CSV table of C-alpha atoms and ligand atoms in Angstrom, one decimal:
chain,number,residue,atom,x,y,z
K,1,MET,CA,0.0,0.2,0.0
K,2,LYS,CA,1.3,3.5,-0.8
K,3,GLN,CA,0.8,6.2,1.6
K,4,VAL,CA,0.3,9.3,-0.4
K,5,ALA,CA,1.1,13.0,0.5
K,6,VAL,CA,-1.2,15.3,-1.4
K,7,LEU,CA,0.4,18.8,-1.7
K,8,GLY,CA,-2.0,21.1,-3.2
K,9,ALA,CA,-5.1,19.0,-2.4
K,10,THR,CA,-7.8,21.6,-3.3
K,11,GLY,CA,-6.5,22.5,-6.1
K,12,SER,CA,-6.8,21.4,-9.6
K,13,ILE,CA,-3.9,18.4,-9.6
K,14,GLY,CA,-4.9,18.1,-6.0
K,15,THR,CA,-8.2,17.1,-6.8
K,16,SER,CA,-7.3,14.8,-9.6
K,17,ALA,CA,-4.9,12.9,-7.8
K,18,LEU,CA,-7.6,12.2,-5.1
K,19,ASP,CA,-9.8,11.4,-7.8
K,20,VAL,CA,-7.0,8.1,-9.2
K,21,ILE,CA,-6.0,7.4,-5.6
K,22,ALA,CA,-9.8,6.8,-4.9
K,23,ARG,CA,-9.9,3.9,-7.8
K,24,HIS,CA,-7.6,1.7,-5.8
K,25,PRO,CA,-8.3,1.6,-2.3
K,26,ASP,CA,-5.8,-1.9,-2.4
K,27,ARG,CA,-2.6,0.2,-3.7
K,28,LEU,CA,-3.5,3.6,-2.5
K,29,ARG,CA,-4.1,5.3,0.8
K,30,ALA,CA,-4.4,9.3,1.1
K,31,ASN,CA,-2.5,9.5,3.6
K,32,VAL,CA,-1.7,13.6,4.4
K,33,LEU,CA,-4.0,16.5,2.7
K,34,ALA,CA,-2.4,19.5,2.4
K,35,ALA,CA,-3.5,23.2,1.1
K,36,GLY,CA,-2.9,26.5,1.6
K,37,SER,CA,-5.6,28.7,2.9
K,38,ASN,CA,-9.1,27.4,2.2
K,39,VAL,CA,-9.7,25.1,5.5
K,40,ASP,CA,-13.2,24.3,4.9
K,41,ALA,CA,-12.5,22.9,1.5
K,42,LEU,CA,-9.6,20.9,3.4
K,43,ILE,CA,-11.8,19.4,5.8
K,44,ALA,CA,-14.4,18.6,3.0
K,45,LEU,CA,-11.7,16.5,1.5
K,46,CYS,CA,-10.8,14.9,5.0
K,47,GLY,CA,-14.5,13.8,5.3
K,48,MET,CA,-14.1,11.9,2.2
K,49,HIS,CA,-11.1,10.2,1.7
K,50,ARG,CA,-10.1,10.0,5.9
K,51,PRO,CA,-6.6,11.2,5.5
K,52,ARG,CA,-4.3,10.4,9.2
K,53,HIS,CA,-2.8,13.8,9.1
K,54,ALA,CA,-4.5,17.1,7.2
K,55,VAL,CA,-1.7,20.4,6.9
K,56,ILE,CA,-3.2,24.1,5.9
K,57,ALA,CA,0.1,26.1,5.3
K,58,GLU,CA,-1.4,29.5,6.9
K,59,GLU,CA,-0.8,29.1,10.7
K,60,SER,CA,-3.8,31.5,11.6
K,61,GLY,CA,-5.7,28.2,10.0
K,62,PHE,CA,-5.0,25.8,12.6
K,63,ALA,CA,-8.0,26.6,15.3
K,64,ALA,CA,-10.5,26.4,12.6
K,65,LEU,CA,-9.1,23.2,11.2
K,66,ARG,CA,-8.4,21.5,14.4
K,67,ASP,CA,-12.0,22.4,15.4
K,68,GLY,CA,-13.9,21.7,12.1
K,69,LEU,CA,-12.2,18.0,11.8
K,70,ARG,CA,-13.5,17.5,15.4
K,71,ALA,CA,-16.8,18.6,14.6
K,72,ALA,CA,-17.2,16.6,11.4
K,73,GLY,CA,-16.2,13.5,13.6
K,74,LEU,CA,-13.1,12.7,11.8
K,75,ASP,CA,-10.3,11.7,13.8
K,76,THR,CA,-7.8,13.6,11.1
K,77,GLU,CA,-4.8,15.2,12.8
K,78,ALA,CA,-4.5,19.1,12.1
K,79,HIS,CA,-1.1,20.7,11.5
K,80,ALA,CA,-0.3,24.6,10.5
K,81,GLY,CA,2.4,25.9,9.0
K,82,ALA,CA,5.1,25.7,6.1
K,83,ALA,CA,7.4,24.2,8.8
K,84,ALA,CA,4.9,21.6,9.8
K,85,LEU,CA,4.1,20.8,6.3
K,86,ASP,CA,7.8,20.0,5.1
K,87,ALA,CA,8.3,17.9,8.5
K,88,MET,CA,5.2,15.8,7.5
K,89,VAL,CA,6.7,15.2,4.1
K,90,ALA,CA,9.6,14.5,5.2
K,91,GLY,CA,8.2,12.1,8.2
K,92,ASP,CA,7.0,7.9,7.7
K,93,ALA,CA,3.1,9.1,7.5
K,94,CYS,CA,3.8,8.8,3.4
K,95,ASP,CA,5.9,7.4,1.4
K,96,THR,CA,4.8,8.6,-1.6
K,97,VAL,CA,4.5,13.0,-2.8
K,98,VAL,CA,2.1,14.6,-5.2
K,99,ALA,CA,3.9,18.0,-5.4
K,100,ALA,CA,0.9,20.6,-6.5
K,101,ILE,CA,1.4,23.6,-4.7
K,102,VAL,CA,1.1,26.2,-6.9
K,103,GLY,CA,4.1,28.9,-7.4
K,104,ALA,CA,7.7,29.0,-5.7
K,105,ALA,CA,5.5,28.3,-2.6
K,106,GLY,CA,6.1,24.7,-3.3
K,107,LEU,CA,9.8,24.7,-3.2
K,108,SER,CA,10.4,24.1,0.0
K,109,SER,CA,8.0,21.2,0.6
K,110,THR,CA,9.4,19.9,-2.9
K,111,LEU,CA,12.7,19.9,-1.7
K,112,ALA,CA,11.9,18.2,1.5
K,113,ALA,CA,10.7,15.6,0.0
K,114,ALA,CA,13.2,14.7,-2.4
K,115,CYS,CA,15.9,14.9,0.3
K,116,ALA,CA,13.7,12.6,2.3
K,117,GLY,CA,13.9,9.9,-0.9
K,118,LYS,CA,10.6,10.1,-1.0
K,119,ARG,CA,8.8,9.1,-4.8
K,120,LEU,CA,7.5,12.4,-5.8
K,121,LEU,CA,5.0,13.3,-8.6
K,122,LEU,CA,6.3,16.7,-9.8
K,123,ALA,CA,3.7,18.7,-10.8
K,124,ASN,CA,5.2,22.0,-8.9
K,125,LYS,CA,7.2,23.3,-12.0
K,126,GLU,CA,8.3,26.7,-10.6
K,127,SER,CA,10.6,24.8,-8.1
K,128,LEU,CA,12.2,23.2,-10.8
K,129,VAL,CA,12.6,26.5,-12.3
K,130,LEU,CA,13.6,28.2,-9.4
K,131,ALA,CA,16.1,25.5,-7.9
K,132,GLY,CA,16.2,23.0,-10.6
K,133,GLU,CA,19.7,22.3,-10.3
K,134,LEU,CA,19.8,21.9,-6.3
K,135,LEU,CA,16.4,19.6,-6.5
K,136,THR,CA,17.5,17.2,-8.8
K,137,ALA,CA,20.8,16.9,-7.4
K,138,THR,CA,19.1,16.3,-4.0
K,139,ALA,CA,16.9,13.9,-5.5
K,140,HIS,CA,19.5,11.9,-7.0
K,141,ASP,CA,21.3,12.0,-4.0
K,142,ALA,CA,19.0,10.9,-1.7
K,143,GLY,CA,17.7,8.2,-4.0
K,144,ALA,CA,14.6,9.9,-4.6
K,145,GLU,CA,12.4,8.9,-7.5
K,146,ILE,CA,10.9,12.0,-9.7
K,147,VAL,CA,8.1,11.2,-11.9
K,148,PRO,CA,7.0,14.7,-13.7
K,149,ILE,CA,3.3,15.4,-13.8
K,150,ASP,CA,3.7,17.9,-16.5
K,151,SER,CA,1.6,16.5,-19.2
K,152,GLU,CA,4.6,17.3,-21.7
K,153,HIS,CA,7.3,16.1,-18.8
K,154,ASN,CA,5.1,12.9,-18.4
K,155,ALA,CA,4.9,12.5,-22.0
K,156,ILE,CA,8.8,12.4,-22.3
K,157,PHE,CA,9.4,10.4,-19.1
K,158,GLN,CA,7.1,7.8,-20.5
K,159,CYS,CA,9.4,8.0,-24.1
K,160,LEU,CA,12.2,7.4,-22.4
K,161,PRO,CA,12.1,4.6,-20.0
K,162,SER,CA,16.0,3.8,-20.1
K,163,ALA,CA,19.5,5.2,-19.2
K,164,HIS,CA,20.4,3.4,-22.8
K,165,ALA,CA,17.8,5.4,-24.3
K,166,ARG,CA,18.6,8.6,-22.6
K,167,ASP,CA,22.0,8.3,-24.2
K,168,GLY,CA,20.6,8.2,-27.3
K,169,LEU,CA,18.3,11.3,-27.1
K,170,GLN,CA,18.7,14.3,-29.7
K,171,ARG,CA,16.6,16.7,-28.9
K,172,ILE,CA,13.1,16.8,-27.7
K,173,PHE,CA,9.6,18.6,-28.6
K,174,LEU,CA,7.2,20.1,-25.9
K,175,THR,CA,3.9,20.6,-27.3
K,176,ALA,CA,1.9,23.6,-26.5
K,177,SER,CA,-2.0,23.8,-27.1
K,178,GLY,CA,-1.5,27.9,-28.0
K,179,GLY,CA,-3.9,28.9,-25.1
K,180,PRO,CA,-6.9,30.9,-25.8
K,181,PHE,CA,-5.3,33.3,-27.6
K,182,ARG,CA,-3.5,31.5,-30.2
K,183,GLY,CA,-3.6,33.1,-33.7
K,184,LYS,CA,-4.0,36.7,-32.2
K,185,ARG,CA,-2.0,39.4,-32.9
K,186,ARG,CA,0.0,41.2,-30.2
K,187,ASP,CA,-2.6,44.7,-31.1
K,188,GLU,CA,-5.3,42.3,-30.2
K,189,LEU,CA,-4.2,41.2,-27.0
K,190,VAL,CA,-4.0,44.8,-25.3
K,191,ASP,CA,-7.5,45.0,-23.9
K,192,VAL,CA,-8.0,40.8,-23.2
K,193,THR,CA,-9.6,40.2,-19.8
K,194,PRO,CA,-8.7,38.0,-16.8
K,195,ALA,CA,-11.7,35.7,-17.6
K,196,GLN,CA,-10.9,35.2,-21.1
K,197,ALA,CA,-7.2,34.3,-20.5
K,198,VAL,CA,-8.2,31.6,-17.5
K,199,ALA,CA,-10.8,30.2,-20.4
K,200,HIS,CA,-8.6,27.6,-21.3
K,201,PRO,CA,-9.7,25.7,-24.7
K,202,LYS,CA,-8.4,22.5,-23.8
K,203,TRP,CA,-7.5,21.9,-20.4
K,204,SER,CA,-9.2,22.7,-17.1
K,205,MET,CA,-6.5,24.1,-15.0
K,206,GLY,CA,-5.9,26.4,-11.7
K,207,PRO,CA,-6.0,30.3,-12.3
K,208,LYS,CA,-1.8,31.0,-12.9
K,209,ILE,CA,-1.1,28.6,-15.0
K,210,SER,CA,-4.1,29.0,-16.9
K,211,VAL,CA,-2.7,32.6,-17.4
K,212,ASP,CA,0.6,30.9,-17.6
K,213,SER,CA,-1.2,29.6,-20.7
K,214,ALA,CA,-2.6,32.6,-22.6
K,215,THR,CA,1.1,34.1,-22.3
K,216,LEU,CA,2.9,31.1,-23.4
K,217,MET,CA,5.0,31.6,-20.1
K,218,ASN,CA,4.0,28.2,-19.0
K,219,LYS,CA,5.5,26.5,-21.9
K,220,GLY,CA,8.7,28.7,-21.2
K,221,LEU,CA,8.9,27.5,-17.8
K,222,GLU,CA,8.3,23.8,-19.1
K,223,VAL,CA,11.4,24.4,-21.3
K,224,ILE,CA,13.5,25.1,-18.2
K,225,GLU,CA,11.8,22.1,-16.2
K,226,ALA,CA,12.8,20.0,-19.4
K,227,HIS,CA,16.2,21.0,-19.3
K,228,HIS,CA,16.5,20.0,-15.4
K,229,LEU,CA,14.6,16.6,-16.0
K,230,PHE,CA,16.3,15.8,-19.0
K,231,GLY,CA,19.6,17.2,-19.3
K,232,LEU,CA,19.3,18.7,-22.5
K,233,PRO,CA,20.7,22.2,-23.2
K,234,ALA,CA,17.9,25.0,-24.5
K,235,ALA,CA,19.2,24.2,-28.0
K,236,ARG,CA,17.9,20.7,-28.1
K,237,ILE,CA,14.6,21.4,-26.6
K,238,SER,CA,11.9,22.7,-29.4
K,239,VAL,CA,8.2,23.6,-28.9
K,240,LEU,CA,5.4,23.1,-31.4
K,241,VAL,CA,2.1,24.6,-31.1
K,242,HIS,CA,-0.3,21.5,-31.7
K,243,PRO,CA,-4.1,23.0,-30.6
K,244,GLN,CA,-5.4,19.8,-30.5
K,245,SER,CA,-3.2,18.7,-27.1
K,246,LEU,CA,-3.4,14.8,-28.1
K,247,VAL,CA,0.1,14.7,-28.5
K,248,HIS,CA,1.6,15.8,-25.4
K,249,SER,CA,5.3,15.7,-26.8
K,250,LEU,CA,7.5,13.9,-28.8
K,251,VAL,CA,11.3,12.8,-28.8
K,252,GLU,CA,13.6,12.4,-31.6
K,253,PHE,CA,16.9,9.8,-31.0
K,254,VAL,CA,19.9,10.0,-33.1
K,255,ASP,CA,18.7,7.1,-35.1
K,256,GLY,CA,16.0,9.2,-36.6
K,257,SER,CA,13.6,7.2,-34.4
K,258,THR,CA,10.8,9.6,-33.1
K,259,LEU,CA,8.2,8.7,-30.4
K,260,ALA,CA,5.4,10.7,-29.1
K,261,GLN,CA,2.8,10.2,-26.4
K,262,LEU,CA,-0.7,10.8,-26.9
K,263,GLY,CA,-4.2,10.9,-24.9
K,264,LEU,CA,-7.0,13.1,-24.3
K,265,PRO,CA,-6.1,16.1,-22.2
K,266,ASP,CA,-6.8,14.8,-18.5
K,267,MET,CA,-4.1,15.4,-16.1
K,268,ARG,CA,-5.1,12.0,-14.3
K,269,THR,CA,-3.5,10.0,-16.8
K,270,ALA,CA,0.1,11.3,-15.7
K,271,LEU,CA,-0.9,11.0,-12.4
K,272,ALA,CA,-1.6,7.2,-13.0
K,273,VAL,CA,2.0,6.5,-14.4
K,274,GLY,CA,3.5,8.7,-11.0
K,275,PHE,CA,1.7,6.4,-9.1
K,276,ALA,CA,2.0,2.9,-10.6
K,277,TRP,CA,5.1,3.4,-12.6
K,278,PRO,CA,6.9,1.4,-14.1
K,279,GLU,CA,3.0,-0.8,-14.2
K,280,ARG,CA,0.2,0.6,-15.4
K,281,ILE,CA,-3.1,1.3,-13.5
K,282,ALA,CA,-6.4,2.8,-14.5
K,283,SER,CA,-7.5,6.4,-14.0
K,284,GLY,CA,-10.9,7.3,-15.5
K,285,VAL,CA,-9.1,8.4,-18.7
K,286,ARG,CA,-10.7,6.9,-21.8
K,287,GLY,CA,-8.4,6.1,-24.4
K,288,LEU,CA,-7.6,7.8,-27.1
K,289,ASP,CA,-10.4,7.3,-30.3
K,290,LEU,CA,-7.9,9.2,-33.6
K,291,LEU,CA,-10.6,9.0,-35.8
K,292,GLN,CA,-13.2,10.7,-34.1
K,293,HIS,CA,-10.6,13.6,-33.3
K,294,GLY,CA,-9.9,13.3,-37.1
K,295,ARG,CA,-6.6,15.5,-37.6
K,296,LEU,CA,-3.2,16.5,-35.7
K,297,ASP,CA,-2.0,20.1,-36.8
K,298,PHE,CA,1.5,21.4,-35.6
K,299,GLU,CA,2.9,25.0,-36.0
K,300,THR,CA,5.4,27.5,-34.5
K,301,PRO,CA,4.9,29.6,-31.8
K,302,ASP,CA,4.4,33.5,-32.3
K,303,LEU,CA,7.3,35.2,-30.2
K,304,ASP,CA,6.1,39.0,-31.3
K,305,ALA,CA,2.7,38.0,-29.9
K,306,PHE,CA,4.0,36.0,-26.9
K,307,PRO,CA,7.4,37.4,-26.0
K,308,CYS,CA,7.3,35.2,-22.7
K,309,LEU,CA,8.8,32.1,-24.5
K,310,ARG,CA,11.4,33.6,-25.7
K,311,LEU,CA,12.3,35.5,-22.1
K,312,ALA,CA,12.2,32.1,-21.3
K,313,TYR,CA,15.0,30.7,-23.4
K,314,GLN,CA,17.0,34.0,-22.8
K,315,ALA,CA,16.5,33.4,-19.1
K,316,LEU,CA,18.0,29.6,-19.5
K,317,GLU,CA,20.6,30.9,-21.3
K,318,ALA,CA,21.7,33.3,-18.9
K,319,GLY,CA,21.8,30.8,-16.3
K,320,GLY,CA,22.5,31.4,-12.8
K,321,THR,CA,19.9,33.8,-11.3
K,322,ALA,CA,17.7,34.3,-13.9
K,323,PRO,CA,15.5,31.8,-14.2
K,324,ALA,CA,14.4,32.3,-10.5
K,325,VAL,CA,13.9,36.3,-11.3
K,326,LEU,CA,11.8,35.3,-14.6
K,327,ASN,CA,9.7,32.9,-12.0
K,328,ALA,CA,9.5,35.4,-9.4
K,329,ALA,CA,8.5,38.5,-11.3
K,330,ASN,CA,5.7,36.4,-13.4
K,331,GLU,CA,4.4,35.2,-10.3
K,332,VAL,CA,3.7,38.9,-9.0
K,333,ALA,CA,2.8,40.1,-12.6
K,334,VAL,CA,0.1,37.4,-13.4
K,335,SER,CA,-1.2,37.9,-9.9
K,336,ALA,CA,-1.4,41.4,-10.5
K,337,PHE,CA,-3.3,40.8,-14.0
K,338,LEU,CA,-5.5,38.8,-12.1
K,339,GLN,CA,-6.4,41.4,-9.8
K,340,GLY,CA,-7.0,43.5,-12.5
K,341,ARG,CA,-4.1,45.8,-11.7
K,342,VAL,CA,-2.0,45.3,-14.7
K,343,ALA,CA,-2.7,44.8,-18.2
K,344,PHE,CA,-2.3,41.1,-19.8
K,345,LEU,CA,1.1,42.5,-22.3
K,346,ASP,CA,2.1,44.3,-19.0
K,347,ILE,CA,3.2,40.6,-17.6
K,348,PRO,CA,5.9,40.2,-20.4
K,349,ALA,CA,7.0,43.9,-20.1
K,350,LEU,CA,7.5,43.4,-16.0
K,351,VAL,CA,9.4,39.9,-16.7
K,352,GLU,CA,11.5,41.7,-19.5
K,353,ASP,CA,12.1,44.8,-16.9
K,354,SER,CA,13.0,42.6,-14.2
K,355,LEU,CA,15.8,40.5,-16.3
K,356,ALA,CA,17.0,43.5,-17.1
K,357,ALA,CA,17.6,45.5,-14.2
K,358,LEU,CA,18.7,42.0,-12.2
K,359,PRO,CA,21.3,40.6,-14.1
K,360,PRO,CA,22.1,36.9,-13.3
K,361,THR,CA,24.6,36.1,-10.7
K,362,PRO,CA,25.9,32.3,-9.9
K,363,ALA,CA,23.2,30.3,-8.1
K,364,ASP,CA,25.0,28.0,-6.0
K,365,THR,CA,22.9,28.4,-3.0
K,366,LEU,CA,19.2,28.1,-2.1
K,367,ASP,CA,20.0,31.2,0.0
K,368,VAL,CA,21.0,33.0,-3.1
K,369,LEU,CA,18.1,31.8,-5.4
K,370,ARG,CA,15.6,32.5,-2.4
K,371,ALA,CA,17.1,36.3,-2.3
K,372,ALA,CA,16.6,36.5,-5.8
K,373,ASP,CA,13.4,35.5,-5.6
K,374,ALA,CA,12.4,37.6,-3.2
K,375,GLN,CA,14.2,40.8,-5.1
K,376,ALA,CA,12.6,40.2,-8.2
K,377,ARG,CA,8.9,40.3,-6.3
K,378,ARG,CA,9.9,43.6,-4.8
K,379,HIS,CA,11.0,44.9,-8.1
K,380,VAL,CA,7.9,44.3,-10.0
K,381,GLU,CA,5.7,45.5,-7.3
K,382,GLN,CA,7.5,48.6,-7.1
K,383,ALA,CA,7.2,48.9,-10.7
K,384,ILE,CA,3.5,48.5,-10.2
K,385,ALA,CA,3.1,50.9,-8.0
K,386,ARG,CA,4.6,53.2,-10.4
K,387,MET,CA,2.3,52.3,-13.4
K,388,THR,CA,-0.9,52.5,-11.4
K,389,SER,CA,0.1,55.7,-9.5
K,390,HIS,CA,0.7,57.1,-13.0
K,391,GLY,CA,-2.1,55.3,-14.8
R,401,NAD,P1,-4.7,25.3,-8.4
R,401,NAD,O1,-4.8,27.2,-7.9
R,401,NAD,O2,-5.8,24.9,-8.5
R,401,NAD,O3,-4.0,24.7,-6.8
R,401,NAD,C1,-2.9,25.1,-6.3
R,401,NAD,C2,-3.0,24.6,-4.7
R,401,NAD,O4,-1.7,24.9,-3.7
R,401,NAD,C3,-4.4,24.4,-3.9
R,401,NAD,O5,-4.4,23.5,-3.2
R,401,NAD,C4,-4.0,25.5,-2.5
R,401,NAD,O6,-4.6,25.5,-1.6
R,401,NAD,C5,-2.3,25.5,-2.6
R,401,NAD,N1,-1.3,26.4,-2.1
R,401,NAD,C6,-1.7,27.5,-2.5
R,401,NAD,N2,-0.4,28.3,-1.8
R,401,NAD,C7,0.0,27.6,-0.9
R,401,NAD,C8,0.9,27.7,-0.1
R,401,NAD,N3,1.8,29.0,0.4
R,401,NAD,N4,1.1,26.8,0.7
R,401,NAD,C9,0.9,25.6,0.6
R,401,NAD,N5,-0.4,25.0,-0.4
R,401,NAD,C10,-0.2,26.4,-1.3
R,401,NAD,O7,-3.2,25.2,-9.4
R,401,NAD,P2,-3.0,24.1,-9.7
R,401,NAD,O8,-3.5,24.2,-11.6
R,401,NAD,O9,-3.8,22.8,-9.5
R,401,NAD,O10,-1.5,23.6,-10.3
R,401,NAD,C11,-0.3,23.2,-9.1
R,401,NAD,C12,0.8,22.8,-10.1
R,401,NAD,O11,0.6,22.3,-10.7
R,401,NAD,C13,1.4,24.2,-10.7
R,401,NAD,O12,2.7,24.1,-10.2
R,401,NAD,C14,1.0,24.2,-12.2
R,401,NAD,O13,1.7,24.9,-12.7
R,401,NAD,C15,1.3,22.8,-12.0
R,401,NAD,N6,0.7,22.0,-13.2
R,401,NAD,C16,-1.1,22.2,-13.2
R,401,NAD,C17,-1.6,21.5,-14.0
R,401,NAD,C18,-3.1,21.5,-14.5
R,401,NAD,O14,-3.7,20.5,-15.3
R,401,NAD,N7,-3.7,22.0,-13.3
R,401,NAD,C19,-0.7,21.1,-15.1
R,401,NAD,C20,0.6,20.8,-14.8
R,401,NAD,C21,1.2,21.3,-14.3
R,402,MG,MG1,2.1,21.2,-19.5
């Protein structure tokens, strides 16, 4: 029986993970559930999944969580705070961790899982962008198995099962749906609203990654993620826009063979792979009917309308603290866009300005990376404050 900790249990990936777990009571148990601040949603999940432990990241949520669990007649133990979460992840309440917190807020618990040698179902791509070298080295040293839960990286993982195959790897192609604004010119993106940006044509996801998909920053973060997971330089990682979102990515080998992984756009497939690998278990996702879908199209991304992808390649090439700055600037800009404080095209502008203002330094420790993250957040907040006071 695998004892699973689901971090970000109330989110989109967390919900999908719990759906897969509930299909396999004989082999998977949700023993730890963790969420950011929504105590009521966490208690409701505890009622359904009966975990041994529940953790709310916001310290002030502790009493409400403890009392709510008791009032619901549950014997789940309540915990609160980031340190409690890290300790729970590292301890023996779980052997498998679904890292599905959104943003750099997930770094500490993801690192704790890697350091404790857990099987790590890694959805929290921002932790790889921010501290990829450190995270992969920590996992390697502790014997933690990372199974990527980004659909593209999970596809590549499935196409690259052995170290021998990795030796013959020539290049990878990440596919991108193109998001809700695919085909639009830059001048048509001036007035787009948060509601339009989060209305993704193919995937149902949390708000932050939905906006990232609309700007193509999501694909940029994924290029950096792929670099760390599969050890390829930026020049050997390409992006193809594929509007049907059925081919999740492709791997080209030195012998001219290209392998792809296909399936309906539903994250439960990647999660089932992560839980059972190298075995296969049911995920609730049905098989692909290619006759019904008819065709598969591929296009080059438009870097003029969607400069975030270009900025991510630039940050990866620059190295050091640049990816941490890119990620932090983007998180603050996206959050401001969702709050209606800045426009859609301000997101790439703010990220580009941060990369220019905060030149990269070597990123050899976690402290340096955290400082770069904090500095970029301050920089963007100040830039937004200036924009809104003038505007
Ligand atoms: P979401 O917004 O739906 O859920 C985020 C979860 O994180 C929630 O449970 C929230 O309570 C929790 N959380 C937020 N801040 C926290 C904090 N400070 N401490 C602890 N918990 C906190 O997001 P999502 O769409 O599920 O995405 C989660 C992660 O998975 C992101 O990194 C995203 O890029 C990645 N991902 C998501 C999808 C998808 O289909 N949704 C696909 C690929 C990758
Ligand atoms: Mg993805």
